[in-house]
mmCIF file of C-alpha atoms in Angstrom:
data_model
loop_
_atom_site.group_PDB
_atom_site.id
_atom_site.type_symbol
_atom_site.label_atom_id
_atom_site.label_comp_id
_atom_site.label_asym_id
_atom_site.label_seq_id
_atom_site.Cartn_x
_atom_site.Cartn_y
_atom_site.Cartn_z
ATOM 1 C CA MET S 1 47.626 93.374 -37.418
ATOM 2 C CA CYS S 2 45.971 90.039 -36.709
ATOM 3 C CA SER S 3 43.404 90.625 -39.487
ATOM 4 C CA ALA S 4 46.094 91.585 -41.982
ATOM 5 C CA ALA S 5 48.144 88.538 -41.087
ATOM 6 C CA MET S 6 45.158 86.225 -41.563
ATOM 7 C CA SER S 7 44.380 87.836 -44.926
ATOM 8 C CA PHE S 8 47.970 87.392 -46.045
ATOM 9 C CA SER S 9 47.941 83.793 -44.840
ATOM 10 C CA GLY S 10 44.720 83.076 -46.764
ATOM 11 C CA GLU S 11 46.140 84.563 -49.957
ATOM 12 C CA ALA S 12 49.284 82.498 -49.555
ATOM 13 C CA VAL S 13 47.282 79.306 -49.134
ATOM 14 C CA PHE S 14 45.154 80.142 -52.185
ATOM 15 C CA ARG S 15 48.225 80.823 -54.312
ATOM 16 C CA ALA S 16 49.791 77.574 -53.111
ATOM 17 C CA VAL S 17 46.802 75.465 -54.154
ATOM 18 C CA GLU S 18 45.706 77.492 -57.202
ATOM 19 C CA ALA S 19 47.986 75.768 -59.699
ATOM 20 C CA PRO S 20 47.348 72.194 -58.436
ATOM 21 C CA LEU S 21 43.581 72.830 -58.459
ATOM 22 C CA PHE S 22 43.775 74.240 -61.984
ATOM 23 C CA TRP S 23 45.628 71.192 -63.280
ATOM 24 C CA LEU S 24 43.335 68.836 -61.380
ATOM 25 C CA GLY S 25 40.322 70.503 -63.012
ATOM 26 C CA ALA S 26 41.981 70.500 -66.428
ATOM 27 C CA LEU S 27 42.891 66.811 -66.182
ATOM 28 C CA THR S 28 39.385 65.939 -64.993
ATOM 29 C CA ALA S 29 37.827 67.860 -67.897
ATOM 30 C CA ALA S 30 40.220 66.192 -70.343
ATOM 31 C CA TRP S 31 39.426 62.741 -68.950
ATOM 32 C CA LEU S 32 35.667 63.345 -69.145
ATOM 33 C CA SER S 33 36.070 64.640 -72.706
ATOM 34 C CA LEU S 34 38.061 61.566 -73.718
ATOM 35 C CA CYS S 35 35.433 59.290 -72.150
ATOM 36 C CA THR S 36 32.685 61.132 -74.024
ATOM 37 C CA VAL S 37 34.545 60.911 -77.333
ATOM 38 C CA TYR S 38 35.230 57.200 -76.757
ATOM 39 C CA ARG S 39 31.558 56.526 -76.047
ATOM 40 C CA LEU S 40 30.474 58.471 -79.111
ATOM 41 C CA LEU S 41 32.945 56.620 -81.336
ATOM 42 C CA SER S 42 31.935 53.268 -79.813
ATOM 43 C CA GLY S 43 28.279 54.109 -80.358
ATOM 44 C CA PHE S 44 28.994 55.111 -83.958
ATOM 45 C CA ARG S 45 30.874 51.842 -84.502
ATOM 46 C CA VAL S 46 28.028 49.739 -83.102
ATOM 47 C CA TRP S 47 24.884 51.572 -84.173
ATOM 48 C CA VAL S 48 25.941 53.175 -87.472
ATOM 49 C CA LEU S 49 28.733 51.079 -88.998
ATOM 50 C CA GLY S 50 27.703 47.767 -87.432
ATOM 51 C CA ASN S 51 29.261 44.375 -88.005
ATOM 52 C CA GLY S 52 26.805 42.798 -90.408
ATOM 53 C CA ARG S 53 29.512 41.384 -92.684
ATOM 54 C CA LEU S 54 30.568 38.948 -89.958
ATOM 55 C CA LEU S 55 27.339 37.006 -90.320
ATOM 56 C CA SER S 56 27.884 34.920 -93.422
ATOM 57 C CA PRO S 57 27.958 31.172 -94.060
ATOM 58 C CA ALA S 58 31.521 31.453 -95.359
ATOM 59 C CA LYS S 59 32.760 32.921 -92.081
ATOM 60 C CA LEU S 60 30.669 30.951 -89.576
ATOM 61 C CA GLY S 61 29.117 27.851 -91.155
ATOM 62 C CA LYS S 62 26.368 26.872 -93.573
ATOM 63 C CA TRP S 63 23.377 26.465 -91.236
ATOM 64 C CA ALA S 64 21.583 28.740 -88.765
ATOM 65 C CA VAL S 65 19.324 27.149 -86.132
ATOM 66 C CA VAL S 66 16.456 29.183 -84.673
ATOM 67 C CA THR S 67 14.183 28.054 -81.832
ATOM 68 C CA GLY S 68 10.681 29.485 -81.541
ATOM 69 C CA ALA S 69 10.991 30.232 -85.233
ATOM 70 C CA THR S 70 7.398 30.501 -86.441
ATOM 71 C CA ASP S 71 6.344 33.834 -84.900
ATOM 72 C CA GLY S 72 7.659 37.212 -83.870
ATOM 73 C CA ILE S 73 11.351 37.693 -83.235
ATOM 74 C CA GLY S 74 12.244 34.071 -83.994
ATOM 75 C CA LYS S 75 10.615 34.199 -87.414
ATOM 76 C CA ALA S 76 12.351 37.517 -88.121
ATOM 77 C CA TYR S 77 15.729 35.973 -87.218
ATOM 78 C CA ALA S 78 15.089 33.028 -89.532
ATOM 79 C CA GLU S 79 14.139 35.317 -92.416
ATOM 80 C CA GLU S 80 17.013 37.766 -91.911
ATOM 81 C CA LEU S 81 19.629 35.017 -91.589
ATOM 82 C CA ALA S 82 18.222 33.372 -94.724
ATOM 83 C CA ARG S 83 18.641 36.684 -96.557
ATOM 84 C CA LYS S 84 22.285 36.599 -95.496
ATOM 85 C CA GLY S 85 22.624 33.221 -97.208
ATOM 86 C CA PHE S 86 22.326 30.783 -94.310
ATOM 87 C CA ALA S 87 20.389 27.562 -94.694
ATOM 88 C CA ILE S 88 17.813 27.551 -91.891
ATOM 89 C CA VAL S 89 16.751 24.973 -89.309
ATOM 90 C CA LEU S 90 13.406 25.983 -87.833
ATOM 91 C CA ILE S 91 12.458 24.477 -84.465
ATOM 92 C CA SER S 92 9.033 25.101 -82.967
ATOM 93 C CA ARG S 93 5.924 23.418 -81.587
ATOM 94 C CA SER S 94 3.481 23.581 -84.508
ATOM 95 C CA GLN S 95 4.389 21.513 -87.562
ATOM 96 C CA GLU S 96 1.806 23.363 -89.635
ATOM 97 C CA LYS S 97 3.395 26.731 -88.866
ATOM 98 C CA LEU S 98 6.865 25.277 -89.405
ATOM 99 C CA ASP S 99 5.869 24.102 -92.872
ATOM 100 C CA ASP S 100 4.395 27.500 -93.770
ATOM 101 C CA VAL S 101 7.453 29.473 -92.628
ATOM 102 C CA SER S 102 9.847 26.959 -94.182
ATOM 103 C CA LYS S 103 8.159 27.183 -97.592
ATOM 104 C CA ALA S 104 8.018 30.983 -97.446
ATOM 105 C CA ILE S 105 11.723 31.296 -96.618
ATOM 106 C CA ALA S 106 12.792 28.774 -99.245
ATOM 107 C CA SER S 107 10.704 30.529 -101.884
ATOM 108 C CA LYS S 108 11.720 34.077 -100.938
ATOM 109 C CA CYS S 109 15.416 33.554 -100.166
ATOM 110 C CA GLY S 110 16.321 30.482 -102.199
ATOM 111 C CA VAL S 111 18.040 28.665 -99.323
ATOM 112 C CA GLU S 112 17.723 25.173 -97.907
ATOM 113 C CA THR S 113 15.396 24.795 -94.938
ATOM 114 C CA LYS S 114 14.773 22.042 -92.430
ATOM 115 C CA THR S 115 12.118 21.768 -89.719
ATOM 116 C CA ILE S 116 12.146 20.014 -86.359
ATOM 117 C CA GLN S 117 8.884 19.867 -84.427
ATOM 118 C CA ALA S 118 9.511 20.126 -80.676
ATOM 119 C CA ASP S 119 7.612 21.369 -77.638
ATOM 120 C CA PHE S 120 10.180 23.051 -75.387
ATOM 121 C CA SER S 121 7.935 22.757 -72.341
ATOM 122 C CA ALA S 122 9.027 19.091 -72.271
ATOM 123 C CA VAL S 123 12.502 17.856 -71.333
ATOM 124 C CA ASP S 124 12.594 14.650 -73.403
ATOM 125 C CA ILE S 125 12.874 16.379 -76.790
ATOM 126 C CA TYR S 126 16.614 16.888 -77.082
ATOM 127 C CA SER S 127 17.575 13.478 -78.442
ATOM 128 C CA LYS S 128 15.135 14.104 -81.308
ATOM 129 C CA ILE S 129 16.591 17.566 -81.917
ATOM 130 C CA GLU S 130 20.123 16.176 -81.766
ATOM 131 C CA GLY S 131 19.218 13.628 -84.408
ATOM 132 C CA GLY S 132 17.755 16.343 -86.628
ATOM 133 C CA LEU S 133 20.936 18.409 -86.376
ATOM 134 C CA THR S 134 23.352 15.552 -87.022
ATOM 135 C CA GLY S 135 25.677 16.198 -89.943
ATOM 136 C CA LEU S 136 24.851 19.900 -90.272
ATOM 137 C CA GLU S 137 27.599 22.540 -90.171
ATOM 138 C CA ILE S 138 25.949 24.996 -87.786
ATOM 139 C CA GLY S 139 27.343 28.523 -87.845
ATOM 140 C CA VAL S 140 24.638 30.335 -85.871
ATOM 141 C CA LEU S 141 22.312 29.274 -83.066
ATOM 142 C CA VAL S 142 19.532 31.632 -81.979
ATOM 143 C CA ASN S 143 18.044 30.551 -78.652
ATOM 144 C CA ASN S 144 14.840 32.528 -78.992
ATOM 145 C CA VAL S 145 12.000 30.340 -77.706
ATOM 146 C CA GLY S 146 10.406 31.794 -74.594
ATOM 147 C CA MET S 147 7.242 32.399 -72.600
ATOM 148 C CA SER S 148 6.070 34.985 -70.097
ATOM 149 C CA TYR S 149 3.171 35.594 -67.717
ATOM 150 C CA PRO S 150 -0.337 35.951 -69.176
ATOM 151 C CA TYR S 151 -0.493 39.195 -67.135
ATOM 152 C CA PRO S 152 1.488 40.741 -64.225
ATOM 153 C CA GLU S 153 0.665 38.894 -61.000
ATOM 154 C CA PHE S 154 1.930 38.159 -57.499
ATOM 155 C CA PHE S 155 3.889 34.904 -57.390
ATOM 156 C CA LEU S 156 1.399 32.857 -55.334
ATOM 157 C CA SER S 157 -1.559 34.161 -57.348
ATOM 158 C CA VAL S 158 -0.299 32.959 -60.732
ATOM 159 C CA PRO S 159 -2.849 30.426 -62.078
ATOM 160 C CA ASN S 160 -1.578 26.823 -61.706
ATOM 161 C CA VAL S 161 1.682 28.191 -60.341
ATOM 162 C CA ASP S 162 3.299 24.757 -59.875
ATOM 163 C CA THR S 163 2.847 23.809 -63.537
ATOM 164 C CA PHE S 164 3.641 27.353 -64.636
ATOM 165 C CA ILE S 165 7.042 27.252 -62.905
ATOM 166 C CA ASP S 166 8.066 23.978 -64.548
ATOM 167 C CA THR S 167 6.888 25.090 -67.975
ATOM 168 C CA LEU S 168 8.569 28.492 -67.846
ATOM 169 C CA VAL S 169 11.868 27.094 -66.574
ATOM 170 C CA ASN S 170 11.893 24.391 -69.257
ATOM 171 C CA ILE S 171 11.166 26.863 -72.054
ATOM 172 C CA ASN S 172 13.217 29.858 -70.923
ATOM 173 C CA ILE S 173 16.187 28.215 -69.195
ATOM 174 C CA THR S 174 16.524 24.506 -69.973
ATOM 175 C CA SER S 175 16.159 25.080 -73.721
ATOM 176 C CA VAL S 176 19.058 27.563 -73.755
ATOM 177 C CA CYS S 177 21.377 25.200 -71.877
ATOM 178 C CA GLN S 178 20.442 22.083 -73.831
ATOM 179 C CA MET S 179 20.525 23.659 -77.289
ATOM 180 C CA THR S 180 23.909 25.170 -76.476
ATOM 181 C CA ARG S 181 25.112 21.751 -75.313
ATOM 182 C CA LEU S 182 24.080 20.235 -78.645
ATOM 183 C CA VAL S 183 25.581 22.882 -80.941
ATOM 184 C CA LEU S 184 28.643 24.273 -79.148
ATOM 185 C CA PRO S 185 30.967 21.223 -79.506
ATOM 186 C CA GLN S 186 31.114 21.407 -83.315
ATOM 187 C CA MET S 187 31.639 25.176 -83.173
ATOM 188 C CA VAL S 188 34.586 24.682 -80.825
ATOM 189 C CA GLU S 189 35.983 22.008 -83.138
ATOM 190 C CA ARG S 190 35.783 24.380 -86.127
ATOM 191 C CA LYS S 191 36.878 27.400 -84.027
ATOM 192 C CA LYS S 192 34.011 29.547 -85.299
ATOM 193 C CA GLY S 193 30.334 30.126 -84.654
ATOM 194 C CA ALA S 194 27.873 32.482 -82.988
ATOM 195 C CA ILE S 195 25.244 31.773 -80.336
ATOM 196 C CA LEU S 196 22.644 34.486 -79.734
ATOM 197 C CA ASN S 197 20.674 34.007 -76.528
ATOM 198 C CA ILE S 198 17.527 36.122 -76.423
ATOM 199 C CA SER S 199 17.132 37.382 -72.885
ATOM 200 C CA SER S 200 15.107 40.508 -72.042
ATOM 201 C CA ALA S 201 15.591 43.957 -70.559
ATOM 202 C CA SER S 202 13.486 42.657 -67.670
ATOM 203 C CA GLY S 203 16.419 40.379 -66.835
ATOM 204 C CA MET S 204 18.660 43.373 -66.151
ATOM 205 C CA TYR S 205 16.953 44.123 -62.820
ATOM 206 C CA PRO S 206 14.275 42.481 -60.621
ATOM 207 C CA VAL S 207 10.753 42.936 -61.997
ATOM 208 C CA PRO S 208 8.039 42.325 -59.377
ATOM 209 C CA LEU S 209 4.785 40.838 -60.713
ATOM 210 C CA LEU S 210 6.817 39.167 -63.472
ATOM 211 C CA THR S 211 9.278 37.673 -61.019
ATOM 212 C CA VAL S 212 9.804 34.185 -62.455
ATOM 213 C CA TYR S 213 10.041 35.502 -66.014
ATOM 214 C CA SER S 214 12.469 38.248 -65.001
ATOM 215 C CA ALA S 215 14.630 35.790 -63.051
ATOM 216 C CA SER S 216 14.703 33.348 -65.977
ATOM 217 C CA LYS S 217 15.900 36.086 -68.308
ATOM 218 C CA ALA S 218 18.558 37.136 -65.791
ATOM 219 C CA PHE S 219 19.782 33.534 -65.913
ATOM 220 C CA VAL S 220 20.042 33.690 -69.710
ATOM 221 C CA ASP S 221 22.029 36.924 -69.468
ATOM 222 C CA TYR S 222 24.510 35.602 -66.885
ATOM 223 C CA PHE S 223 24.779 32.214 -68.623
ATOM 224 C CA SER S 224 25.618 33.945 -71.906
ATOM 225 C CA ARG S 225 28.243 36.277 -70.460
ATOM 226 C CA GLY S 226 29.881 33.527 -68.436
ATOM 227 C CA LEU S 227 29.987 31.198 -71.426
ATOM 228 C CA GLN S 228 31.470 33.936 -73.610
ATOM 229 C CA ALA S 229 34.309 34.315 -71.102
ATOM 230 C CA GLU S 230 34.912 30.556 -71.295
ATOM 231 C CA TYR S 231 34.848 30.187 -75.088
ATOM 232 C CA LYS S 232 35.911 33.544 -76.546
ATOM 233 C CA SER S 233 39.498 32.310 -76.873
ATOM 234 C CA LYS S 234 38.217 29.387 -78.963
ATOM 235 C CA GLY S 235 36.774 31.699 -81.617
ATOM 236 C CA ILE S 236 33.129 31.480 -80.500
ATOM 237 C CA ILE S 237 30.816 34.488 -80.137
ATOM 238 C CA ILE S 238 28.158 34.108 -77.440
ATOM 239 C CA GLN S 239 25.941 37.157 -77.099
ATOM 240 C CA SER S 240 23.283 38.095 -74.555
ATOM 241 C CA VAL S 241 20.464 39.984 -76.288
ATOM 242 C CA LEU S 242 18.231 42.086 -74.024
ATOM 243 C CA PRO S 243 15.427 43.821 -75.928
ATOM 244 C CA PHE S 244 12.788 46.052 -74.423
ATOM 245 C CA PHE S 245 9.359 45.732 -76.020
ATOM 246 C CA VAL S 246 9.063 44.555 -79.619
ATOM 247 C CA ALA S 247 5.696 44.452 -81.396
ATOM 248 C CA THR S 248 4.980 40.700 -81.118
ATOM 249 C CA LYS S 249 2.228 38.389 -79.877
ATOM 250 C CA LEU S 250 4.232 37.684 -76.713
ATOM 251 C CA SER S 251 4.377 41.372 -75.788
ATOM 252 C CA LYS S 252 0.732 41.904 -76.826
ATOM 253 C CA ILE S 253 1.777 45.035 -78.739
ATOM 254 C CA ARG S 254 -0.025 45.268 -82.069
ATOM 255 C CA ARG S 255 1.460 48.422 -83.616
ATOM 256 C CA ALA S 256 5.169 49.079 -84.099
ATOM 257 C CA THR S 257 6.587 52.447 -82.998
ATOM 258 C CA LEU S 258 10.083 53.912 -82.730
ATOM 259 C CA ASP S 259 10.633 52.514 -79.229
ATOM 260 C CA LYS S 260 8.601 49.341 -79.884
ATOM 261 C CA PRO S 261 9.915 48.225 -83.274
ATOM 262 C CA SER S 262 8.640 45.479 -85.506
ATOM 263 C CA PRO S 263 10.486 42.154 -85.148
ATOM 264 C CA GLU S 264 12.067 42.675 -88.571
ATOM 265 C CA ARG S 265 13.414 46.109 -87.701
ATOM 266 C CA TYR S 266 14.712 44.941 -84.337
ATOM 267 C CA VAL S 267 16.472 41.861 -85.712
ATOM 268 C CA ALA S 268 18.113 43.770 -88.581
ATOM 269 C CA SER S 269 19.561 46.181 -86.015
ATOM 270 C CA GLN S 270 20.557 43.514 -83.500
ATOM 271 C CA LEU S 271 22.479 41.369 -85.975
ATOM 272 C CA ASN S 272 24.763 44.337 -86.670
ATOM 273 C CA THR S 273 25.952 44.199 -83.036
ATOM 274 C CA VAL S 274 27.178 40.584 -83.181
ATOM 275 C CA GLY S 275 30.882 40.465 -82.392
ATOM 276 C CA LEU S 276 30.854 44.056 -81.107
ATOM 277 C CA GLN S 277 28.931 43.695 -77.839
ATOM 278 C CA THR S 278 28.837 40.693 -75.521
ATOM 279 C CA GLN S 279 25.703 42.094 -73.890
ATOM 280 C CA THR S 280 23.431 44.193 -76.102
ATOM 281 C CA ASN S 281 19.997 45.773 -76.176
ATOM 282 C CA GLY S 282 20.254 45.288 -79.928
ATOM 283 C CA TYR S 283 18.518 48.495 -80.952
ATOM 284 C CA LEU S 284 19.633 52.086 -80.339
ATOM 285 C CA PRO S 285 16.366 53.383 -78.807
ATOM 286 C CA HIS S 286 16.407 50.387 -76.451
ATOM 287 C CA ALA S 287 19.989 51.129 -75.429
ATOM 288 C CA ILE S 288 18.935 54.695 -74.613
ATOM 289 C CA MET S 289 15.899 53.396 -72.711
ATOM 290 C CA TRP S 290 18.150 51.144 -70.637
ATOM 291 C CA ARG S 291 20.292 54.104 -69.581
ATOM 292 C CA ARG S 292 17.204 56.012 -68.508
ATOM 293 C CA SER S 293 15.315 53.131 -66.886
ATOM 294 C CA SER S 294 18.328 51.907 -64.889
ATOM 295 C CA THR S 295 18.385 55.247 -63.066
ATOM 296 C CA ARG S 296 14.631 55.223 -62.531
ATOM 297 C CA CYS S 297 14.751 51.634 -61.330
ATOM 298 C CA SER S 298 17.402 52.501 -58.723
ATOM 299 C CA LEU S 299 15.195 55.299 -57.418
ATOM 300 C CA ALA S 300 12.097 53.116 -57.482
ATOM 301 C CA HIS S 301 13.745 50.453 -55.345
ATOM 302 C CA ALA S 302 13.904 52.950 -52.481
ATOM 303 C CA ASP S 303 10.543 51.574 -51.315
ATOM 304 C CA GLY S 304 8.391 48.608 -52.269
ATOM 305 C CA ARG S 305 5.307 50.528 -53.402
ATOM 306 C CA SER S 306 7.355 52.558 -55.871
ATOM 307 C CA VAL S 307 8.689 49.314 -57.351
ATOM 308 C CA ILE S 308 5.192 48.052 -58.135
ATOM 309 C CA PHE S 309 4.165 51.298 -59.840
ATOM 310 C CA PHE S 310 7.492 51.415 -61.714
ATOM 311 C CA VAL S 311 7.017 47.885 -63.036
ATOM 312 C CA LEU S 312 3.420 48.445 -64.098
ATOM 313 C CA LYS S 313 4.502 51.551 -66.031
ATOM 314 C CA LEU S 314 7.500 49.747 -67.537
ATOM 315 C CA THR S 315 5.577 46.669 -68.654
ATOM 316 C CA GLN S 316 2.513 48.581 -69.884
ATOM 317 C CA VAL S 317 0.538 45.360 -69.683
ATOM 318 C CA GLY S 318 -3.052 45.814 -68.519
#
């Protein structure tokens, strides 16, 4: 009797919860399906359709300003923006390289170019840069100039660490703030413009042995996203760009691959994300790598030794 009663009671409970559980499961499956479809459509919009038509002098302004413009990603930005019809202001340390890149762009793309020689490791250069930019309708600013460690190293073992800190902060952080200060007011006045701040995937989480570099790139990321929240309503696009490795002198990668693209390939992809993503990896394989590495990084942070091995594998710098 007791066993039969318990069996009947169990069946009654099951029948009572069967329908609610079914609908809970169905709603959960529907929600997950909708989220998946939304992500696929968003990915298609960003990585396939893109937003390249936004970047034109008619929509943003005649001139594009690029810092660190004579090599690597900076040079690729200058060339790609020139192909889109922008007149180009090149800012970098070597006047000889500036002249070479300026002549090549003017000859190849048929646009106006202007050079400003400036060493971003110094802090007394911005009045000169401001003078060079006076009177120009600036539609795009690419804050690209940057430096990293010569090789992964513990903080106190970095050669000439006191000078290294000042130099890296001036190049990676101060330049972004000061160049934005110079260019943003006229963009706000015209209610249009785009500022692309080149951070790094290493700024998306702590990177031991590249600690100062990683922290400086985290600053650029947070600065960009905070500033976008402040000025989005005024018609300004401010984007944080966080690439993984690109085949440049800075990364010490000589040969481009699918996951380590050439600067030209990376920049062509990244410019299609402007106006679509406030924070972007800029390149589909890098976006996929971020999804994977964020999980691995969380696991690696379970203990300190794992972090070191994770970083050495991630950086692939010997």
